[in-house]
Tab-separated table of C-alpha atoms and ligand atoms in Angstrom:
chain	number	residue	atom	x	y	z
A	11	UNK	CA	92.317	78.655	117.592
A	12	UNK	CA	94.580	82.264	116.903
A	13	UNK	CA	98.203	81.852	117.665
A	14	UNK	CA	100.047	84.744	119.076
A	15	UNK	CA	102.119	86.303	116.120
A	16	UNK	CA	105.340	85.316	115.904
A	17	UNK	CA	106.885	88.313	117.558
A	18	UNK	CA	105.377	86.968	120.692
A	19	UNK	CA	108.041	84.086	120.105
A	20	UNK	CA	111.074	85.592	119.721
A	21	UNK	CA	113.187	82.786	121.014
A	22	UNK	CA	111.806	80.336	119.188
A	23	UNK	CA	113.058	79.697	115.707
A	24	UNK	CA	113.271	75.870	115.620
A	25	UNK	CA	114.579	76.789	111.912
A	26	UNK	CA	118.101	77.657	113.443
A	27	UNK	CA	119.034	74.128	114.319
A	28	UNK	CA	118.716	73.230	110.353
A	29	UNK	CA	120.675	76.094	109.011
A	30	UNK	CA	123.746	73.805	108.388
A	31	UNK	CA	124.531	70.144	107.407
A	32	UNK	CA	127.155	70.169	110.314
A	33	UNK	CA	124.247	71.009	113.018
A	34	UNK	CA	122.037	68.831	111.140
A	35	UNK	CA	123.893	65.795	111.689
A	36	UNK	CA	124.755	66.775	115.275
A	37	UNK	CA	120.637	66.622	116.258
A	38	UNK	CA	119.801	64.077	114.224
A	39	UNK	CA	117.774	61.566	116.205
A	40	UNK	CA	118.153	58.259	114.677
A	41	UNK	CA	120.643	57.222	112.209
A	42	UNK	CA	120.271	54.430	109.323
A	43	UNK	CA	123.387	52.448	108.753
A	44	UNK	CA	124.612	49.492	106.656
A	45	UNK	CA	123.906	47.166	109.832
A	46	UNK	CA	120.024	47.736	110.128
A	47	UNK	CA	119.632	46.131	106.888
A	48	UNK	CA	118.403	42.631	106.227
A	49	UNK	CA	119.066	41.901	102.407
A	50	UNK	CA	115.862	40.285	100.741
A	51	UNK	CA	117.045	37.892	98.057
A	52	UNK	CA	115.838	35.505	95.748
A	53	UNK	CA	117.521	32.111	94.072
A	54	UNK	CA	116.608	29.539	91.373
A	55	UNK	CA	117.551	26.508	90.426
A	56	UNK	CA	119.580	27.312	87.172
A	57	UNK	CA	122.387	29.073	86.008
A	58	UNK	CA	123.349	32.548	85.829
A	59	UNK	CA	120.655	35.597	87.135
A	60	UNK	CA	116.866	36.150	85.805
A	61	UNK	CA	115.723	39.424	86.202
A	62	UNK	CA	112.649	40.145	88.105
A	63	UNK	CA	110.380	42.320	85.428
A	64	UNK	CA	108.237	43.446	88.108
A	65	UNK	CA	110.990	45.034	90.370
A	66	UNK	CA	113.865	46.710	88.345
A	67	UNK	CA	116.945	45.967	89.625
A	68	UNK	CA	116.176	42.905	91.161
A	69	UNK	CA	117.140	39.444	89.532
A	70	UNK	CA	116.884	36.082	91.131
A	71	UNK	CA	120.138	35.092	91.467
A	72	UNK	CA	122.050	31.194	91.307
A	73	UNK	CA	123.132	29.791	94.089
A	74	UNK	CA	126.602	30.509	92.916
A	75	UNK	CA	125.303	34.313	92.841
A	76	UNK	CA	124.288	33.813	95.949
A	77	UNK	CA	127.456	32.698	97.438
A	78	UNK	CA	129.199	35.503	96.096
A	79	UNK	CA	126.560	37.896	97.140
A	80	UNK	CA	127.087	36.527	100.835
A	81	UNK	CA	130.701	37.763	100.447
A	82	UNK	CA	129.020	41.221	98.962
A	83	UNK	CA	127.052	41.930	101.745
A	84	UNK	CA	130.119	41.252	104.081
A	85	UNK	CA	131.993	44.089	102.215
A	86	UNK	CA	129.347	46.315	102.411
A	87	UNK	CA	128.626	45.534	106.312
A	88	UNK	CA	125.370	44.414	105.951
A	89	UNK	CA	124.512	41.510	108.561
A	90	UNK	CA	122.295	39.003	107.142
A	91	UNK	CA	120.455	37.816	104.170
A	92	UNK	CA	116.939	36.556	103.635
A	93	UNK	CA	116.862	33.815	101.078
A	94	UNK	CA	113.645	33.222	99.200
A	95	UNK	CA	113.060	30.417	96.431
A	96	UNK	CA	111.841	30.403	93.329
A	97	UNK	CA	111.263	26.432	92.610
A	98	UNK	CA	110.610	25.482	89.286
A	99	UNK	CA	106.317	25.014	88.876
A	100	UNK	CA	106.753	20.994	88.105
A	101	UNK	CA	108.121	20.454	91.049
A	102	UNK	CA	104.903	21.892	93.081
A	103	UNK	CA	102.535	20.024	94.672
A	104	UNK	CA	99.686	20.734	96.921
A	105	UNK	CA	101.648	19.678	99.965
A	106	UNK	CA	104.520	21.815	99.366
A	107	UNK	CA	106.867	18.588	99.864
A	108	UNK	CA	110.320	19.783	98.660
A	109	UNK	CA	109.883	22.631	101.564
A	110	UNK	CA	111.484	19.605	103.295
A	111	UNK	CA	114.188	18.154	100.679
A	112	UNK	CA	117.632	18.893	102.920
A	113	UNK	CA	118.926	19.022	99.324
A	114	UNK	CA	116.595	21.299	97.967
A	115	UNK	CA	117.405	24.410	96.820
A	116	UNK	CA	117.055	26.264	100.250
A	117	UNK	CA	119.639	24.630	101.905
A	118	UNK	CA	121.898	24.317	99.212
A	119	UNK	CA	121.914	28.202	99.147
A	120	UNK	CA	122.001	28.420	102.914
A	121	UNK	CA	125.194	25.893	102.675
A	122	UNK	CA	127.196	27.576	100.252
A	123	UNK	CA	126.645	31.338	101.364
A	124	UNK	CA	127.870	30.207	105.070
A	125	UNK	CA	130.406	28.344	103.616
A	126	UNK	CA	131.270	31.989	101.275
A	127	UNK	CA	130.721	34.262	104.389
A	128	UNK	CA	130.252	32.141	108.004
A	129	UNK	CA	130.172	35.910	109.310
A	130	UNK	CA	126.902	36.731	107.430
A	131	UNK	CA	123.788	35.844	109.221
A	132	UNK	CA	121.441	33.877	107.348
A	133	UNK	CA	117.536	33.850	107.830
A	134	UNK	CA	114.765	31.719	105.897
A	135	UNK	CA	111.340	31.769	104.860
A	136	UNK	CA	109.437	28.822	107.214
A	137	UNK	CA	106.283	28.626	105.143
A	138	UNK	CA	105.012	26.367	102.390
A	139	UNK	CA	103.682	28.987	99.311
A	140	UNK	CA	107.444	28.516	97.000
A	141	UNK	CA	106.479	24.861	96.976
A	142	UNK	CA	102.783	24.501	97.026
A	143	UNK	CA	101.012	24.465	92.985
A	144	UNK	CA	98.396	26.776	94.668
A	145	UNK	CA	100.590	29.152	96.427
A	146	UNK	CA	99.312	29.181	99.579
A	147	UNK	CA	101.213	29.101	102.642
A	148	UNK	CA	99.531	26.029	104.350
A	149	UNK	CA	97.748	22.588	103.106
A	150	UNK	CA	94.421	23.072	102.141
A	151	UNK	CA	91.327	20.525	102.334
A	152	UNK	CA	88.171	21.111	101.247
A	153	UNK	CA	88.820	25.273	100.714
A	154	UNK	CA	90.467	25.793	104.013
A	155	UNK	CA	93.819	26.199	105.278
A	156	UNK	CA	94.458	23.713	107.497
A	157	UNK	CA	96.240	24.923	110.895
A	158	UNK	CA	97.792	21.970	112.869
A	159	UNK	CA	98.706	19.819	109.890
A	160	UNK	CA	100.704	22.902	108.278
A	161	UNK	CA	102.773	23.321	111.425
A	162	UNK	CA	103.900	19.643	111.528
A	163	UNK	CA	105.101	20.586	107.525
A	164	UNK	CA	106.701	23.829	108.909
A	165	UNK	CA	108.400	22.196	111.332
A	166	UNK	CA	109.723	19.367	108.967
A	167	UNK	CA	111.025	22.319	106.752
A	168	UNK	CA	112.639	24.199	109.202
A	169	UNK	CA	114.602	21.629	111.093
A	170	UNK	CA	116.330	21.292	107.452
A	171	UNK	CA	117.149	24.974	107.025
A	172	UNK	CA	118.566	24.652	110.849
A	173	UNK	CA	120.359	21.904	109.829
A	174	UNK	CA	122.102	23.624	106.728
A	175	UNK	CA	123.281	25.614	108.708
A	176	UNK	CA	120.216	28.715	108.561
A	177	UNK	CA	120.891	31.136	111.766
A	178	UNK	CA	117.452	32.822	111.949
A	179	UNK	CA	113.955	30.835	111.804
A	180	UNK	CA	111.530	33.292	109.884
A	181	UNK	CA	108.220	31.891	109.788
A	182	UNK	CA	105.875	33.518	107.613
A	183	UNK	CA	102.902	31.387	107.345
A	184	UNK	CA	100.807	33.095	110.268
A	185	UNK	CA	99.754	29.384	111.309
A	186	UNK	CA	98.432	29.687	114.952
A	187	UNK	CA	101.249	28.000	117.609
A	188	UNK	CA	103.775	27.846	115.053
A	189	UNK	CA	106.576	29.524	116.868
A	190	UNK	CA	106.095	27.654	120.155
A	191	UNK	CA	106.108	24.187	117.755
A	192	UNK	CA	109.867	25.532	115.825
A	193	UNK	CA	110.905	26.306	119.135
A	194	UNK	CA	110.269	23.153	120.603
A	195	UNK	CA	111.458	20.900	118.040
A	196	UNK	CA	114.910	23.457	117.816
A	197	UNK	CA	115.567	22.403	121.692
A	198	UNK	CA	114.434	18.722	120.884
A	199	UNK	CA	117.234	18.498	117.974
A	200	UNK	CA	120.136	20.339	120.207
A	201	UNK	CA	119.672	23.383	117.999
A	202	UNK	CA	118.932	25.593	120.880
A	203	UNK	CA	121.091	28.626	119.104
A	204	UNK	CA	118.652	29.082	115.965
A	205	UNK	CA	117.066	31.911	115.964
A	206	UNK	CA	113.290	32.383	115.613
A	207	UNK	CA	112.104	36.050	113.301
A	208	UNK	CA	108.394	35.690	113.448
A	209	UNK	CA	106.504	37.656	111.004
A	210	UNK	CA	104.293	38.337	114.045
A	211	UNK	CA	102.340	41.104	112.743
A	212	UNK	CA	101.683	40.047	109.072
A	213	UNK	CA	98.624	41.545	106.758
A	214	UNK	CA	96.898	40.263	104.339
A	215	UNK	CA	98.097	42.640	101.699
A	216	UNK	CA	97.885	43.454	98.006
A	217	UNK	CA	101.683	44.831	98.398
A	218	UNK	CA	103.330	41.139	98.120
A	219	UNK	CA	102.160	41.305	94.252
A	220	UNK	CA	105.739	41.603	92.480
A	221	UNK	CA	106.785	38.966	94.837
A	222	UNK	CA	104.314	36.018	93.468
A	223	UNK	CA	106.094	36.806	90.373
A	224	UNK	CA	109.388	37.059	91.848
A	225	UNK	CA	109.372	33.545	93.535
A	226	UNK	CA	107.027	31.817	90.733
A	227	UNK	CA	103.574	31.476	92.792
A	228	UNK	CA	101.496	33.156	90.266
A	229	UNK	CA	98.750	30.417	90.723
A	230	UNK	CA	97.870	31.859	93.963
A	231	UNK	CA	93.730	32.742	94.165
A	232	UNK	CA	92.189	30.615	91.327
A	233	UNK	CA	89.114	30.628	93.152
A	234	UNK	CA	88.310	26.542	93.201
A	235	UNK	CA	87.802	25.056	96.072
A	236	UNK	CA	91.864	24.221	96.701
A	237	UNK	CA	92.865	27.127	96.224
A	238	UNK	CA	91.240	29.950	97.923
A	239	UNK	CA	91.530	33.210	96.403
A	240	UNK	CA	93.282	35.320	99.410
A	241	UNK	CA	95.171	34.766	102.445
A	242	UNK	CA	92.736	36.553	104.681
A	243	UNK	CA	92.037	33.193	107.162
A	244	UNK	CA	95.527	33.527	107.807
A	245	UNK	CA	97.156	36.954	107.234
A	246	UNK	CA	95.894	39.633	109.049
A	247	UNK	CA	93.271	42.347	108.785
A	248	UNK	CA	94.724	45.439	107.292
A	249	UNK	CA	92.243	47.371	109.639
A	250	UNK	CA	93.326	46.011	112.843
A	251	UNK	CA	95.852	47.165	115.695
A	252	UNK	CA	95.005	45.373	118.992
A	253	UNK	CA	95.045	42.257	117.646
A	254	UNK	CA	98.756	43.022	115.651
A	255	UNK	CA	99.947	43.347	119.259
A	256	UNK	CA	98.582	39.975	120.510
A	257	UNK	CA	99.878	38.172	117.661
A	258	UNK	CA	103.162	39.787	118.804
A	259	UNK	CA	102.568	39.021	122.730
A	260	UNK	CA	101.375	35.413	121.654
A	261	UNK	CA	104.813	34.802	119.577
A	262	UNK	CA	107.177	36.083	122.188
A	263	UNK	CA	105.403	33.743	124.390
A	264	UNK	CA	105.874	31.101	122.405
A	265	UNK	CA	109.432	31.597	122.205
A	266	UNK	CA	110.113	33.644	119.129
A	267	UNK	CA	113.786	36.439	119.971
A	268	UNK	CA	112.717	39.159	117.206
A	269	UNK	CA	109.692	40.063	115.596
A	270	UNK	CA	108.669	41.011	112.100
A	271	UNK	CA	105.823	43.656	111.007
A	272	UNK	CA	104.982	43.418	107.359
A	273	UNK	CA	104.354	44.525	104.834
A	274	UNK	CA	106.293	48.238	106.449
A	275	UNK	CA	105.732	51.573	105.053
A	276	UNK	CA	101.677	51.809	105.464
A	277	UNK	CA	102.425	50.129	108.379
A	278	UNK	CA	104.943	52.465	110.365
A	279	UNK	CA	102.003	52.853	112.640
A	280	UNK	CA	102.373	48.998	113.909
A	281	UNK	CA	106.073	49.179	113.921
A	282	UNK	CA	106.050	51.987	116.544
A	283	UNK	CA	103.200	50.306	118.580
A	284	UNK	CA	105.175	46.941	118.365
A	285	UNK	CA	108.756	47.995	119.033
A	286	UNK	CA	107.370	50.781	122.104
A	287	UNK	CA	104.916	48.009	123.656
A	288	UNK	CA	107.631	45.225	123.888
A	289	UNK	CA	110.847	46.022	123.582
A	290	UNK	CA	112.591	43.665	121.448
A	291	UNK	CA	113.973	43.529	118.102
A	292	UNK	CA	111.057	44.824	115.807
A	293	UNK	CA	111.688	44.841	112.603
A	294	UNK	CA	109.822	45.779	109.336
A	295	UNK	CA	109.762	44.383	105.765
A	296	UNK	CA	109.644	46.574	103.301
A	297	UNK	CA	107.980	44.096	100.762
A	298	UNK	CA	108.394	43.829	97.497
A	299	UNK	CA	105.356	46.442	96.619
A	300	UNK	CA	107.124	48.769	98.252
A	301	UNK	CA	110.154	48.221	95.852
A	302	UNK	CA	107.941	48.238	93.356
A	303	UNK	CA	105.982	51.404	93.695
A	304	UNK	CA	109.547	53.498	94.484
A	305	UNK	CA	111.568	52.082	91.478
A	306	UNK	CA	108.118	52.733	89.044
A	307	UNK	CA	107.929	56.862	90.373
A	308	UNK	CA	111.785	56.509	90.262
A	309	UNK	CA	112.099	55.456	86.709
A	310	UNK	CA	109.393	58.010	85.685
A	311	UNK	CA	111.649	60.253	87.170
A	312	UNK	CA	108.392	61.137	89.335
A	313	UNK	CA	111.148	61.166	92.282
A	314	UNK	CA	114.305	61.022	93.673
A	315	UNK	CA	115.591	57.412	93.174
A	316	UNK	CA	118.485	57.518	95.926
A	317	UNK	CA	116.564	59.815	98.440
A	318	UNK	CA	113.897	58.227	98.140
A	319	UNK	CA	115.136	54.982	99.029
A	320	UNK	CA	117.232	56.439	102.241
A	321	UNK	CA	114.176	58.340	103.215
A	322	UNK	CA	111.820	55.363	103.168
A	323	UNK	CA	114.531	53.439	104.750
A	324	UNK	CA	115.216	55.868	107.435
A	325	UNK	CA	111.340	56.519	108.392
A	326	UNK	CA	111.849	52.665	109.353
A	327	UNK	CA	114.223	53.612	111.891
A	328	UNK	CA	112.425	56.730	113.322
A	329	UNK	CA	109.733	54.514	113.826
A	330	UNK	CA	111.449	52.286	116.298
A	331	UNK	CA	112.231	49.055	113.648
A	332	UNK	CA	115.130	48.015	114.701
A	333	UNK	CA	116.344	46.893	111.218
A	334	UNK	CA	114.507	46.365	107.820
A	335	UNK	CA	114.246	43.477	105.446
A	336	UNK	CA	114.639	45.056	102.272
A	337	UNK	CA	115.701	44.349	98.621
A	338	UNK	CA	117.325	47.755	98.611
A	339	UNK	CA	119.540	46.474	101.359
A	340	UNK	CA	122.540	46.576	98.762
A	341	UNK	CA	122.307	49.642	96.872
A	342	UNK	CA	121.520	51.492	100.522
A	343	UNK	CA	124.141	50.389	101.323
A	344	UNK	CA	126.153	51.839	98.907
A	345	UNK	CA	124.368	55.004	99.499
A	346	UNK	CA	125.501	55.581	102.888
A	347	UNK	CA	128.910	54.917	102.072
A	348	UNK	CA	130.121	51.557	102.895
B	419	PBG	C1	104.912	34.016	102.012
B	419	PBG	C2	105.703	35.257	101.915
B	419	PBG	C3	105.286	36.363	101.195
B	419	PBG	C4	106.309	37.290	101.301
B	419	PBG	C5	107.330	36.749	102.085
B	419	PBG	N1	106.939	35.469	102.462
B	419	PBG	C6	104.057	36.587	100.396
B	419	PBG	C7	102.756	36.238	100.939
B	419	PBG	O1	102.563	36.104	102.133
B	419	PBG	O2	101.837	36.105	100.146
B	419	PBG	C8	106.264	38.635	100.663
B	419	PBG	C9	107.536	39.304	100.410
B	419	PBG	C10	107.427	40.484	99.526
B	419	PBG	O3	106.355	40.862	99.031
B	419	PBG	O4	108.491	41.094	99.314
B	419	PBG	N2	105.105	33.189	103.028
C-alpha cells in the first residue's frame, strides 16, 4: 500500500497534541493513581524482616511489620493489602492443615493490620500451596489434584480469614466450583459482606518463580507421584482465550464481585477481553516475575527503574484493569506523589 505524502495531510499532525506536558496531561486517557493499587505482601512467623533474594526490594515482613505497613499504605492512599504467608517448612503437611488454624499466621496478620488501619482493605490468598510440603494448591492422591475434597479445605480456610476479620476472599487455587462453595458457606455463617476476588483467569505460568521462594514452597514439582511437577490440571493454558472468559463467566455466576487475571503484563490481552466482555472489577496481578524481570534490567541499569515501573503499571490501566495487585504498590506510590 503507498500513502499519499504528507503534504496531502496538512491538518493532520497528531504530533501537536504532545508538544507540551500541560497538553499532555489534558488528553491523557487513563490515569494511574495511588488507589488502583493492591499492595502484594508477604509475612513470617519471626521477628524483624527477611529479604526476598529473588526480588530486590522486597522482604517478608513480621506481623508487627505488617501492622505498621497497614498504617503505611493508609498514608500513602493505597486501599488494600494482599497478605501472603511464608510458614515455616516443619509445619507442612500434605493436607495443608494450618491453612485452617484461626491462630495461624494468616489471621494473626489479618487481625492486627485491621486493628492498625480498620480503613485498609484486606484480601487473602484462599488456596492450600503456603501450607502443603509439596506446594501444590490442592490435596493430591495418587498424582492428581483432587477437586471436591480441596474445596471443602478452601472453604475451612477461608471462613477463618472471614472471621479475622479478612474483607476480600481471593481464591487462587483454580479448583472447579470453588467460588459458588466460599460464597455459600459466607451467607451460611452471616458473613454476607466478604468479598470474593477470584483469580478467574489464572495461567499456568513460569512467572510465579521468585514467589515459591518468596513464600517458602520451593518443593513444588519433585516429580513423584505426590507431587506433580506443574500446575497445568489446574492453572490454565497459557495459549488459551475463550476459555479465560468462561472461567470468568463461570465465577461471576457463582457469585464471585471482582475478578483477577494473572499473571498481567503478557497477559494485557486477557485483561482487556475480561474487563470489555463483563464489566466488573477486573483486575491484574502483576506477579512476582514481573517484579523480578523489571528490578534485574533495573539494577543493570538496562532501564529506567521508576519509569519503568509507572509505565508497566499504567499499561494495566489502559488496558481496562481496574486496579493491580502489585509488590510495587508502595514505591508507586511514592512515585506519583502521595
Ligand atoms: C498460589 C499462588 C501463587 C501466586 C499467588 N498465589 C503461585 C502459584 O500459583 O503457583 C503467585 C504470586 C506471584 O508470583 O507473585 N495459590
Amino acid at each position: 500500500m503507498s500513502l499519499p505524502p504528507l503534504s496531502a495531510y496538512p491538518a493532520l499532525r497528531l504530533r501537536r497534541l504532545r508538544q507540551a506536558d500541560w497538553v499532555r496531561r489534558l488528553v491523557r486517557e487513563t490515569v494511574l493513581t495511588p488507589a488502583d493499587l493492591i499492595w502484594s505482601m508477604v509475612v513470617h512467623e519471626g521477628e524483624g524482616e527477611v529479604p526476598v533474594g529473588s526480588m530486590p526490594g522486597v522482604a517478608r515482613l513480621s506481623v508487627k511489620q505488617c501492622a505498621e505497613a497497614a498504617k503505611q499504605a493508609k498514608a500513602l492512599g493505597i486501599p488494600a493489602i494482599a497478605v501472603f504467608p511464608h510458614i515455616d517448612g516443619a509445619k507442612k503437611d500434605a493436607a495443608g492443615s494450618l491453612a485452617a488454624d484461626p491462630n495461624g499466621l494468616v489471621c494473626n496478620a489479618v487481625k492486627a493490620m485491621k486493628d492498625a488501619a480498620p480503613e485498609v482493605g484486606i484480601m487473602c490468598d484462599v488456596a492450600l500451596d503456603p501450607f502443603t510440603d509439596h506446594g501444590h494448591d490442592g490435596l493430591i492422591e495418587g498424582g492428581r489434584i483432587l477437586n471436591d475434597a480441596t474445596i471443602e479445605a478452601l472453604v475451612a480456610q477461608a471462613l477463618v480469614q472471614a472471621q479475622a476479620g479478612c474483607d476480600i476472599l481471593a481464591p487462587s487455587d483454580m479448583m472447579d466450583g470453588r467460588v459458588g462453595a466460599l460464597r455459600t458457606a459466607l451467607e451460611a455463617e452471616g458473613l454476607q459482606d466478604v468479598m470474593i476476588m477470584s483469580y478467574a483467569a489464572k495461567y499456568a505460568s513460569a512467572f510465579y518463580g521468585p514467589y515459591r521462594e518468596a513464600i517458602g514452597s520451593g518443593k513444588l514439582g519433585t516429580g513423584s507421584v505426590d507431587n506433580p511437577g506443574d500446575k497445568k490440571t489446574y492453572q490454565m493454558d497459557p495459549a488459551n482465550t475463550e476459555e479465560a472468559l468462561r472461567e470468568v463467566a463461570l465465577d461471576i455466576a457463582e457469585g464471585a464481585d471482582m475478578v483477577m487475571v494473572k499473571p498481567g503484563m503478557p497477559y494485557l490481552d486477557i485483561v482487556q477481553r475480561v474487563s470489555e466482555t463483563f464489566k466488573l472489577p477486573t483486575f491484574a496481578f502483576q506477579v512476582s516475575g514481573e517484579y523480578a524481570m523489571l528490578m534485574a534490567a533495573a539494577q543493570n541499569g538496562w532501564i529506567d527503574e521508576e519509569r519503568a515501573i509507572l509505565e508497566s503499571l499504567g499499561a494495566f490501566k489502559r488496558a481496562g484493569a481496574a486496579g493491580i495487585v502489585t509488590y510495587f504498590a508502595p514505591r508507586a506510590a511514592r512515585l506519583l506523589g502521595a
